[in-house]
Short mmCIF file of C-alpha atoms and ligand atoms in Angstrom, two decimals:
data_model
loop_
_atom_site.label_atom_id
_atom_site.label_comp_id
_atom_site.label_asym_id
_atom_site.label_seq_id
_atom_site.Cartn_x
_atom_site.Cartn_y
_atom_site.Cartn_z
CA MET N 1 135.24 -87.16 36.71
CA THR N 2 137.51 -84.64 38.15
CA ALA N 3 137.41 -82.76 34.65
CA ALA N 4 133.67 -83.17 34.77
CA LEU N 5 133.54 -82.27 38.43
CA GLY N 6 135.49 -78.72 37.37
CA GLU N 7 133.90 -78.21 34.17
CA LEU N 8 130.53 -78.27 35.56
CA LYS N 9 131.45 -76.17 38.74
CA GLN N 10 132.86 -73.45 36.28
CA ARG N 11 129.41 -73.34 34.51
CA LEU N 12 127.53 -72.78 37.62
CA GLY N 13 129.95 -70.54 38.98
CA GLU N 14 129.41 -68.31 35.93
CA ILE N 15 125.70 -68.62 36.03
CA THR N 16 125.77 -67.68 39.74
CA ASP N 17 127.66 -64.09 38.61
CA LEU N 18 124.97 -63.74 35.68
CA LEU N 19 122.12 -64.65 38.00
CA ARG N 20 123.87 -61.96 40.74
CA ILE N 21 123.70 -59.66 37.59
CA GLN N 22 120.43 -59.73 37.20
CA ALA N 23 119.63 -59.61 40.79
CA LEU N 24 121.69 -56.24 41.07
CA GLN N 25 119.54 -54.72 37.39
CA HIS N 26 116.65 -55.77 39.92
CA TRP N 27 117.75 -53.75 43.08
CA ASP N 28 118.88 -50.71 41.36
CA LEU N 29 115.25 -50.55 39.80
CA GLU N 30 113.40 -50.71 42.84
CA VAL N 31 116.34 -49.09 44.85
CA TRP N 32 118.10 -45.89 42.32
CA MET N 33 116.44 -45.90 38.87
CA PRO N 34 114.72 -43.27 37.96
CA PRO N 35 111.42 -43.59 36.13
CA GLY N 36 112.67 -43.07 32.75
CA GLY N 37 114.96 -45.72 33.07
CA GLN N 38 112.00 -48.20 32.57
CA ASP N 39 112.20 -49.23 29.26
CA ALA N 40 116.03 -49.36 28.88
CA ARG N 41 115.83 -51.89 32.19
CA ALA N 42 113.14 -53.67 30.65
CA ALA N 43 115.10 -54.71 27.61
CA GLN N 44 118.35 -55.13 29.68
CA LEU N 45 116.75 -57.78 31.72
CA ALA N 46 114.93 -59.79 29.54
CA THR N 47 118.70 -60.06 27.62
CA LEU N 48 120.21 -60.56 29.80
CA GLU N 49 117.43 -63.42 31.54
CA ALA N 50 117.75 -64.68 27.53
CA ILE N 51 121.82 -65.27 28.21
CA ILE N 52 121.31 -66.38 31.67
CA HIS N 53 118.57 -69.28 30.68
CA ALA N 54 120.10 -70.26 27.70
CA ARG N 55 123.36 -71.43 29.79
CA GLN N 56 120.84 -72.68 32.33
CA VAL N 57 119.74 -75.18 29.95
CA ASP N 58 123.26 -75.63 27.97
CA GLU N 59 123.08 -79.94 26.71
CA ARG N 60 126.24 -79.93 28.22
CA ILE N 61 125.16 -79.57 31.73
CA GLY N 62 123.01 -82.82 31.21
CA GLU N 63 126.12 -84.45 30.14
CA LEU N 64 128.01 -83.31 32.76
CA LEU N 65 125.64 -84.54 35.34
CA ASP N 66 125.01 -87.74 33.70
CA GLU N 67 129.03 -88.59 34.16
CA LEU N 68 129.25 -87.55 37.92
CA GLU N 69 125.55 -89.23 38.59
CA PRO N 70 128.01 -92.14 40.02
CA TYR N 71 130.15 -89.83 41.75
CA ALA N 72 127.29 -88.65 43.36
CA ALA N 73 125.96 -91.70 44.54
CA SER N 74 129.52 -92.67 46.20
CA LEU N 75 129.43 -89.51 48.38
CA PRO N 76 127.29 -89.06 51.69
CA HIS N 77 123.82 -87.64 50.82
CA ASP N 78 124.78 -84.68 52.68
CA ALA N 79 128.00 -83.86 50.83
CA ASP N 80 128.59 -80.33 49.22
CA ASP N 81 129.46 -82.34 45.95
CA ALA N 82 126.11 -85.45 46.15
CA CYS N 83 124.44 -81.74 47.07
CA LEU N 84 125.86 -79.74 44.28
CA ILE N 85 125.27 -82.69 41.47
CA ARG N 86 121.80 -83.42 43.33
CA VAL N 87 120.36 -79.39 43.16
CA ALA N 88 121.81 -78.88 39.79
CA ARG N 89 120.18 -81.66 38.10
CA ARG N 90 116.83 -80.62 39.72
CA ASP N 91 117.39 -77.18 38.14
CA TRP N 92 118.40 -78.54 34.79
CA ASP N 93 115.54 -80.44 34.27
CA LYS N 94 113.48 -78.21 35.59
CA LEU N 95 114.19 -75.38 33.67
CA ARG N 96 114.57 -76.97 30.53
CA ARG N 97 110.40 -77.20 30.49
CA ILE N 98 110.50 -73.20 29.44
CA PRO N 99 111.23 -72.31 26.56
CA THR N 100 114.14 -69.47 27.20
CA ALA N 101 111.59 -66.72 25.24
CA LEU N 102 108.99 -67.38 27.71
CA ALA N 103 111.27 -66.86 30.50
CA ALA N 104 112.62 -63.47 28.82
CA GLU N 105 108.85 -62.50 28.32
CA LEU N 106 108.85 -62.93 31.84
CA ALA N 107 111.85 -60.99 32.98
CA ARG N 108 110.21 -58.05 30.43
CA ALA N 109 106.97 -58.27 31.27
CA GLY N 110 107.64 -58.19 35.05
CA ALA N 111 110.14 -55.04 35.19
CA GLU N 112 107.31 -53.22 33.41
CA SER N 113 104.55 -54.80 35.14
CA TYR N 114 106.47 -53.53 38.53
CA GLN N 115 107.36 -49.83 37.27
CA ALA N 116 102.86 -50.13 36.74
CA TRP N 117 102.39 -50.92 40.41
CA VAL N 118 104.38 -48.33 41.63
CA ALA N 119 102.72 -45.85 39.53
CA ALA N 120 99.37 -47.39 40.02
CA ARG N 121 99.28 -47.78 43.64
CA GLU N 122 100.61 -44.44 44.37
CA GLU N 123 97.48 -43.48 42.42
CA SER N 124 95.57 -46.38 44.09
CA SER N 125 94.04 -47.11 40.70
CA PHE N 126 93.57 -50.86 39.78
CA GLU N 127 92.36 -49.79 36.28
CA ARG N 128 96.16 -48.54 35.93
CA PHE N 129 97.62 -51.91 37.01
CA ARG N 130 95.32 -53.79 35.60
CA PRO N 131 96.57 -54.79 31.86
CA HIS N 132 100.13 -55.30 33.15
CA LEU N 133 98.78 -58.06 36.12
CA GLU N 134 96.73 -59.78 33.20
CA ARG N 135 99.75 -60.05 30.94
CA MET N 136 101.83 -61.47 33.82
CA LEU N 137 99.03 -63.55 34.74
CA GLU N 138 98.28 -64.89 31.57
CA LEU N 139 102.65 -65.61 31.47
CA LYS N 140 102.47 -67.54 34.35
CA LEU N 141 99.52 -69.85 33.17
CA GLN N 142 101.85 -70.42 30.22
CA LEU N 143 104.69 -70.94 32.27
CA VAL N 144 102.19 -73.87 34.53
CA GLU N 145 101.54 -75.80 31.09
CA CYS N 146 105.24 -76.50 31.01
CA PHE N 147 104.93 -78.72 33.72
CA ALA N 148 101.49 -80.68 32.67
CA PRO N 149 100.37 -82.68 33.43
CA TYR N 150 99.86 -81.78 37.04
CA ASP N 151 97.19 -82.49 39.88
CA ASP N 152 96.99 -78.75 40.71
CA PRO N 153 98.08 -75.91 38.76
CA TYR N 154 98.65 -74.22 42.09
CA ASP N 155 101.90 -76.77 42.85
CA VAL N 156 103.82 -75.35 39.79
CA LEU N 157 103.72 -71.92 40.54
CA LEU N 158 104.40 -72.74 44.71
CA ASP N 159 107.45 -75.32 43.63
CA ASP N 160 109.86 -71.78 42.59
CA PHE N 161 109.43 -70.72 46.26
CA GLU N 162 108.94 -74.26 48.40
CA GLU N 163 110.37 -76.84 46.52
CA GLY N 164 108.30 -80.07 46.77
CA MET N 165 105.62 -78.58 48.83
CA ARG N 166 102.02 -79.10 47.68
CA THR N 167 99.10 -76.97 47.51
CA ASP N 168 97.31 -79.55 49.13
CA GLU N 169 99.67 -79.35 52.53
CA VAL N 170 99.46 -75.85 52.27
CA ARG N 171 95.36 -75.59 52.64
CA THR N 172 95.44 -78.24 55.55
CA ILE N 173 98.18 -76.42 57.19
CA PHE N 174 95.78 -72.88 57.07
CA ALA N 175 92.59 -74.73 57.58
CA ARG N 176 94.17 -75.80 60.75
CA LEU N 177 95.30 -72.35 61.82
CA GLN N 178 92.69 -69.86 59.70
CA PRO N 179 89.80 -70.09 62.37
CA GLU N 180 92.05 -70.28 65.76
CA ILE N 181 93.57 -66.79 64.57
CA THR N 182 90.01 -65.41 63.74
CA ALA N 183 88.97 -66.61 67.11
CA LEU N 184 92.29 -65.24 68.45
CA VAL N 185 91.44 -62.02 66.55
CA ALA N 186 87.77 -61.88 67.57
CA GLU N 187 89.01 -62.52 71.47
CA HIS N 188 91.29 -59.87 71.42
CA ALA N 189 91.43 -57.65 68.65
CA ALA N 190 90.44 -54.06 70.42
CA ALA N 191 91.03 -50.40 69.35
CA ALA N 192 93.83 -48.58 70.20
CA ASP N 193 92.88 -46.88 72.60
CA GLY N 194 95.48 -45.64 75.00
CA ASP N 195 98.11 -46.73 71.93
CA GLU N 196 98.09 -42.40 70.85
CA PHE N 197 102.12 -42.44 71.63
CA MET N 198 102.47 -45.38 69.07
CA SER N 199 100.73 -42.52 66.40
CA GLY N 200 103.81 -40.16 65.64
CA PRO N 201 105.63 -37.71 65.17
CA PHE N 202 108.80 -39.34 64.81
CA PRO N 203 111.58 -38.01 63.42
CA ILE N 204 112.92 -40.21 60.44
CA PRO N 205 116.78 -39.86 61.54
CA PRO N 206 116.92 -41.51 64.89
CA GLN N 207 114.49 -44.04 63.29
CA GLU N 208 117.37 -44.80 61.12
CA ALA N 209 120.01 -44.85 63.88
CA LEU N 210 118.23 -47.12 65.60
CA SER N 211 117.44 -49.47 62.41
CA ARG N 212 121.20 -49.57 62.53
CA GLU N 213 122.25 -50.52 65.76
CA LEU N 214 119.59 -53.15 65.96
CA ILE N 215 121.22 -54.94 62.27
CA GLU N 216 124.33 -54.40 63.88
CA ARG N 217 123.49 -56.25 67.06
CA PHE N 218 121.83 -58.94 65.23
CA GLY N 219 124.45 -59.81 63.59
CA GLY N 220 124.81 -57.60 59.85
CA SER N 221 128.26 -56.12 59.43
CA TRP N 222 128.82 -52.87 57.42
CA ASP N 223 131.61 -53.93 55.71
CA ALA N 224 129.31 -56.40 53.56
CA TRP N 225 126.09 -55.15 54.20
CA ARG N 226 123.99 -51.54 53.33
CA LEU N 227 120.77 -50.82 53.62
CA ASP N 228 118.54 -48.72 51.40
CA LEU N 229 115.19 -46.88 50.80
CA THR N 230 112.28 -48.51 48.15
CA VAL N 231 108.89 -48.48 48.31
CA HIS N 232 109.08 -52.56 49.31
CA PRO N 233 110.97 -53.29 51.58
CA PHE N 234 113.29 -56.60 50.84
CA ALA N 235 116.74 -58.15 50.95
CA VAL N 236 119.16 -59.62 48.25
CA PRO N 237 122.29 -60.85 48.66
CA PHE N 238 124.74 -60.16 45.63
CA GLY N 239 127.15 -62.44 47.20
CA PRO N 240 128.85 -63.87 50.63
CA GLY N 241 130.44 -60.31 51.39
CA ASP N 242 127.43 -58.04 49.91
CA ILE N 243 123.89 -57.66 51.83
CA ARG N 244 121.62 -55.46 50.10
CA LEU N 245 118.78 -54.69 52.94
CA THR N 246 116.13 -51.93 52.18
CA THR N 247 113.44 -50.28 53.65
CA ARG N 248 110.91 -47.44 54.21
CA TYR N 249 110.08 -44.82 56.45
CA SER N 250 106.98 -42.78 57.77
CA ASP N 251 107.21 -40.09 60.82
CA ALA N 252 103.65 -41.53 61.59
CA ASP N 253 104.75 -44.24 63.06
CA LEU N 254 107.89 -47.18 63.76
CA ASN N 255 107.22 -49.60 61.82
CA SER N 256 110.66 -49.43 60.41
CA LEU N 257 112.32 -50.45 63.33
CA PHE N 258 110.27 -54.35 62.21
CA THR N 259 111.33 -53.79 58.60
CA ALA N 260 114.75 -53.30 59.42
CA MET N 261 114.84 -56.75 61.76
CA HIS N 262 112.92 -58.29 59.57
CA GLU N 263 115.24 -57.57 56.69
CA CYS N 264 117.80 -58.08 58.76
CA GLY N 265 116.52 -61.94 59.22
CA HIS N 266 117.62 -62.50 55.31
CA GLY N 267 119.87 -60.88 55.48
CA LEU N 268 121.78 -62.62 58.25
CA TYR N 269 120.37 -66.24 56.75
CA GLU N 270 121.95 -65.43 53.45
CA TYR N 271 125.55 -63.75 54.96
CA GLY N 272 126.02 -67.48 57.02
CA VAL N 273 125.26 -69.66 54.03
CA SER N 274 128.12 -71.82 54.24
CA LYS N 275 131.10 -69.99 52.01
CA SER N 276 132.36 -72.94 50.51
CA LEU N 277 129.40 -73.61 48.99
CA ASP N 278 129.23 -69.52 47.32
CA ARG N 279 129.69 -69.13 43.33
CA THR N 280 127.20 -72.99 43.51
CA PRO N 281 123.58 -72.84 43.40
CA LEU N 282 123.46 -74.00 46.88
CA CYS N 283 124.61 -70.76 48.10
CA THR N 284 121.37 -69.46 49.21
CA GLY N 285 118.40 -69.66 51.57
CA ALA N 286 116.68 -73.45 51.07
CA SER N 287 113.20 -72.53 50.48
CA SER N 288 110.92 -68.72 50.49
CA ALA N 289 109.35 -69.95 53.94
CA LEU N 290 112.60 -70.81 56.05
CA HIS N 291 114.07 -67.02 54.88
CA GLU N 292 110.72 -65.68 55.99
CA SER N 293 110.88 -68.41 59.14
CA GLN N 294 114.24 -66.36 59.93
CA SER N 295 112.99 -62.88 58.71
CA ARG N 296 109.77 -63.85 61.19
CA LEU N 297 111.80 -64.95 63.98
CA TRP N 298 113.76 -61.64 64.24
CA GLU N 299 111.25 -59.48 63.52
CA ASN N 300 109.01 -61.10 65.83
CA VAL N 301 109.73 -64.22 68.59
CA VAL N 302 112.92 -61.62 69.57
CA GLY N 303 111.29 -58.33 68.31
CA ARG N 304 108.31 -58.45 69.93
CA SER N 305 109.74 -59.96 73.27
CA LEU N 306 109.30 -58.82 77.00
CA PRO N 307 112.94 -59.03 77.01
CA PHE N 308 114.31 -57.60 73.74
CA TRP N 309 112.56 -54.40 74.76
CA ARG N 310 113.92 -54.51 78.04
CA TRP N 311 117.25 -53.84 76.61
CA PHE N 312 115.98 -51.81 73.07
CA TYR N 313 112.58 -49.85 75.02
CA PRO N 314 114.99 -46.89 76.74
CA ARG N 315 116.99 -46.31 73.48
CA VAL N 316 113.99 -45.88 71.40
CA GLN N 317 112.30 -43.53 74.13
CA ALA N 318 115.73 -41.51 74.42
CA ALA N 319 115.27 -41.16 70.46
CA PHE N 320 111.41 -39.53 71.16
CA PRO N 321 111.46 -38.53 74.23
CA GLU N 322 108.55 -36.36 73.41
CA ARG N 323 106.03 -39.24 72.80
CA LEU N 324 107.95 -41.87 74.73
CA GLY N 325 108.92 -40.30 77.12
CA ASP N 326 105.75 -40.97 79.96
CA THR N 327 104.81 -44.27 78.57
CA SER N 328 106.21 -47.63 80.42
CA LEU N 329 107.80 -50.72 79.09
CA GLN N 330 104.96 -52.06 79.80
CA ARG N 331 102.13 -50.00 77.75
CA PHE N 332 105.25 -50.03 74.95
CA HIS N 333 105.59 -53.99 74.97
CA ARG N 334 101.58 -54.22 74.66
CA ALA N 335 100.82 -52.10 71.92
CA VAL N 336 103.96 -53.60 69.55
CA ASN N 337 101.92 -57.21 70.39
CA ARG N 338 98.09 -55.68 70.05
CA ALA N 339 96.31 -57.84 67.76
CA GLN N 340 94.24 -55.07 65.56
CA ARG N 341 92.38 -55.07 62.84
CA GLY N 342 93.91 -53.00 59.85
CA PHE N 343 94.60 -53.29 56.08
CA ILE N 344 98.10 -53.18 55.61
CA ARG N 345 99.80 -56.97 55.85
CA VAL N 346 103.39 -55.44 55.78
CA ASP N 347 102.31 -53.07 59.33
CA ALA N 348 99.91 -56.02 60.52
CA ASP N 349 100.47 -57.42 64.70
CA GLU N 350 101.62 -60.68 64.25
CA THR N 351 98.13 -62.46 64.94
CA THR N 352 96.50 -60.59 61.80
CA TYR N 353 99.05 -60.96 59.68
CA GLY N 354 97.92 -64.24 59.01
CA LEU N 355 94.46 -63.68 58.22
CA HIS N 356 96.24 -61.51 55.49
CA VAL N 357 97.89 -64.25 53.87
CA ILE N 358 95.61 -66.65 54.19
CA LEU N 359 93.12 -63.96 51.47
CA ARG N 360 96.22 -63.70 49.29
CA PHE N 361 96.42 -67.45 48.99
CA GLU N 362 92.82 -68.27 48.31
CA LEU N 363 92.64 -65.42 45.51
CA GLU N 364 95.85 -66.80 43.84
CA GLN N 365 94.33 -70.14 43.91
CA GLU N 366 91.40 -68.75 42.38
CA LEU N 367 93.13 -66.40 39.42
CA VAL N 368 95.38 -69.35 38.72
CA ALA N 369 92.39 -71.68 38.46
CA GLY N 370 90.68 -69.10 35.83
CA ARG N 371 87.68 -69.15 38.61
CA LEU N 372 88.33 -65.34 38.82
CA ALA N 373 88.92 -62.78 36.28
CA VAL N 374 92.01 -60.04 37.02
CA ASN N 375 88.87 -57.58 36.38
CA ASP N 376 86.79 -58.53 39.63
CA LEU N 377 89.70 -59.06 41.36
CA PRO N 378 89.42 -55.50 43.88
CA GLU N 379 85.83 -56.69 44.19
CA ALA N 380 86.85 -60.24 45.13
CA TRP N 381 89.49 -59.20 47.80
CA ASN N 382 87.39 -56.24 49.12
CA ALA N 383 84.25 -58.84 50.42
CA ARG N 384 87.13 -61.93 51.44
CA PHE N 385 89.05 -59.04 53.49
CA PHE N 386 85.48 -57.74 54.71
CA GLU N 387 84.99 -61.28 56.00
CA LEU N 388 87.88 -62.74 57.23
CA VAL N 389 88.86 -59.55 58.94
CA GLY N 390 86.18 -57.80 59.26
CA LEU N 391 86.77 -54.38 57.92
CA GLU N 392 85.54 -52.19 54.49
CA VAL N 393 88.33 -51.55 52.02
CA PRO N 394 88.07 -47.72 51.55
CA ASN N 395 90.60 -47.70 48.53
CA ASP N 396 92.53 -49.81 46.18
CA ARG N 397 95.52 -48.51 47.70
CA LEU N 398 94.77 -49.95 51.41
CA GLY N 399 93.59 -53.31 48.76
CA VAL N 400 94.51 -55.09 46.32
CA LEU N 401 97.34 -52.83 45.37
CA GLN N 402 99.13 -52.97 48.35
CA ASP N 403 102.04 -55.40 47.74
CA SER N 404 104.38 -55.92 44.56
CA HIS N 405 104.33 -59.44 44.24
CA TRP N 406 102.04 -60.18 41.68
CA ALA N 407 103.26 -57.15 39.50
CA GLY N 408 106.55 -59.14 39.15
CA GLY N 409 104.59 -62.37 38.70
CA SER N 410 105.69 -64.37 41.75
CA PHE N 411 101.87 -66.25 42.44
CA GLY N 412 102.62 -68.62 44.82
CA TYR N 413 105.23 -66.82 47.30
CA PHE N 414 102.25 -65.47 49.56
CA PRO N 415 101.87 -68.28 51.33
CA THR N 416 105.40 -68.58 52.56
CA TYR N 417 105.06 -66.02 54.84
CA LEU N 418 102.82 -67.94 57.13
CA LEU N 419 104.52 -70.92 56.84
CA GLY N 420 107.23 -69.09 57.62
CA SER N 421 105.65 -67.78 60.77
CA VAL N 422 104.76 -71.08 61.77
CA LEU N 423 108.16 -72.54 61.25
CA SER N 424 109.92 -69.54 63.26
CA VAL N 425 108.12 -70.43 66.24
CA GLN N 426 109.58 -74.53 65.58
CA VAL N 427 113.03 -73.16 65.24
CA TRP N 428 112.83 -70.74 68.53
CA GLU N 429 112.14 -73.81 70.09
CA LYS N 430 114.92 -75.78 69.20
CA ALA N 431 117.56 -72.58 69.92
CA ARG N 432 115.63 -71.98 73.06
CA GLU N 433 116.44 -75.86 74.45
CA ALA N 434 120.29 -75.30 73.33
CA LEU N 435 121.10 -72.17 74.68
CA PRO N 436 118.76 -71.55 78.28
CA ASP N 437 119.46 -68.36 79.54
CA LEU N 438 118.77 -66.85 75.64
CA ASP N 439 115.90 -63.94 77.32
CA GLU N 440 118.68 -62.61 79.74
CA GLN N 441 121.21 -62.55 76.86
CA MET N 442 118.25 -60.51 74.76
CA GLU N 443 117.54 -58.67 78.58
CA ARG N 444 121.75 -57.18 77.82
CA GLY N 445 121.58 -57.05 73.88
CA ASP N 446 123.80 -59.95 73.29
CA PHE N 447 122.62 -61.64 70.54
CA ALA N 448 125.38 -63.49 69.60
CA ASP N 449 124.93 -67.00 70.97
CA LEU N 450 121.47 -66.46 69.04
CA HIS N 451 122.57 -65.60 65.43
CA THR N 452 125.92 -68.11 66.18
CA TRP N 453 123.26 -71.08 66.79
CA LEU N 454 121.15 -70.09 63.85
CA ARG N 455 124.43 -69.91 61.22
CA ASP N 456 125.12 -73.17 62.69
CA ASN N 457 122.67 -75.16 62.26
CA LEU N 458 120.44 -73.91 59.48
CA TYR N 459 122.17 -70.53 57.29
CA ALA N 460 125.10 -72.98 56.70
CA LEU N 461 123.62 -75.57 55.07
CA GLY N 462 122.32 -73.02 52.73
CA ARG N 463 120.04 -75.19 49.69
CA LYS N 464 121.89 -78.51 50.28
CA LEU N 465 119.05 -80.58 51.26
CA THR N 466 115.33 -79.75 50.26
CA PRO N 467 113.14 -77.89 52.57
CA ALA N 468 111.28 -80.36 54.07
CA GLU N 469 115.22 -82.11 54.49
CA THR N 470 116.23 -79.11 56.02
CA ILE N 471 113.02 -78.21 58.33
CA GLU N 472 113.60 -82.10 59.43
CA ARG N 473 117.18 -81.51 60.27
CA VAL N 474 117.01 -78.15 61.81
CA VAL N 475 113.65 -78.43 64.33
CA GLY N 476 113.35 -82.48 64.21
CA GLY N 477 109.79 -83.16 62.22
CA PRO N 478 107.78 -81.40 59.38
CA ILE N 479 105.85 -78.04 59.59
CA ASP N 480 103.72 -78.44 62.53
CA PRO N 481 101.07 -75.04 63.20
CA GLU N 482 100.46 -76.29 66.90
CA PRO N 483 103.69 -74.75 68.45
CA TYR N 484 103.10 -71.30 66.39
CA LEU N 485 99.44 -71.28 67.58
CA ALA N 486 100.52 -72.07 71.07
CA TYR N 487 103.01 -69.39 71.42
CA LEU N 488 100.22 -66.61 69.76
CA ARG N 489 97.64 -68.16 72.72
CA GLY N 490 100.25 -68.08 74.85
CA LYS N 491 101.21 -64.21 74.53
CA LEU N 492 97.89 -62.99 74.01
CA SER N 493 96.59 -64.06 77.47
CA ALA N 494 99.91 -63.12 79.27
CA LEU N 495 98.91 -59.64 77.32
CA ALA N 496 95.44 -59.33 78.76
CA ALA N 497 96.05 -60.27 81.97
CA ALA N 498 99.31 -58.18 82.54
ZN1 ZN R 501 109.79 -61.46 54.42
#
């Protein structure tokens, strides 16, 4: 038994190393690689994926798991080894259904498609991206068929990001949110009159310095973290002591501050996973929605709150005296929370954000079910965007080409953003119960207790439990849209009254 456990850990450790090398290849592709590296990188990623997949589905892992089953059954449900054996079994069973050739082809096509998307977005040319998107969708549909029979093809894709969750559950939650959010937007979305101070120019060096200050204050540390530039910001860990954040700056706005807080939230989650889980499949966040609950907690629940800005606004004002010198804290706080119709999801305010996600969730289901052809996607996007948000999309760069997810084949990811927002408020309420003077701490720029509470109660668990079990343990129940809706309503009516 000890020998079997040792061999299993050895094998899973090597797979984790290879997955981190693969993540490094992706990070480099999105951060440093010149366009000329595209073909070589796509080939490398396909080769690496084939090697990793072959190791992941090795018969020997199944034999070891069989041998270790009685040992796992003798342990408490949340013991590290019991969780490791359970998660390894689930991963092994799932990956065995996917042919190695398909996994490799998805990796190759995804890398090519990402590069095509960067160029197509630059030129606002959907036509340039269309064949790549068609190829990615076709490959993803082949993947879905590996899991037949299924109730809903979208369930298969969602499971890669939100293990065990069903499309129906997401639909039910979103059906509760959408009319409420639409009503809030109708009531509160205003033209940004009086907010000219928000539109720059904001020189980029101070934006970078402020971004770095936020990351340090929230709990990042430069001996283990990096912040680099990319087209579509993301965060990725290569190990417990190597957390990579990416961001982007524009001198036209201060969105980079919110991007830094968002990606920092992802980084803190990975940084906080218990070191005892390193080099195992448990050494990561439990799901995409839980990950987003943390990025959006730090970006929004903390980063758009009045106590936070009481501490941070004087610094921002000092960095940009020409634009903000005469603007009061109250006006600035209102501007960063204003419900406002806009085209770009990542720049959206907290309230309209949900509508951007619901649009993508609906279109993805149509694509996957074969009710919508890729060729008709821009038109469908623009029509549905108008219904949901009330704006005419002027070009594909501001519409269907704005996100990188579909380019990389990440169909099924989008709903986790809104589920994460919902969860962020549930987690926040628990943190507040435990830390009654949180507002005073934030006003001092002190986030240590909050970071510690989140680390001890959520981050440290890593992927030991299923997403649903993790949520139950942290917030004491399932995903519930009501606290989130109450939070949005409360915030908007306070702003309207101020
Ligand atoms: Zn995120």
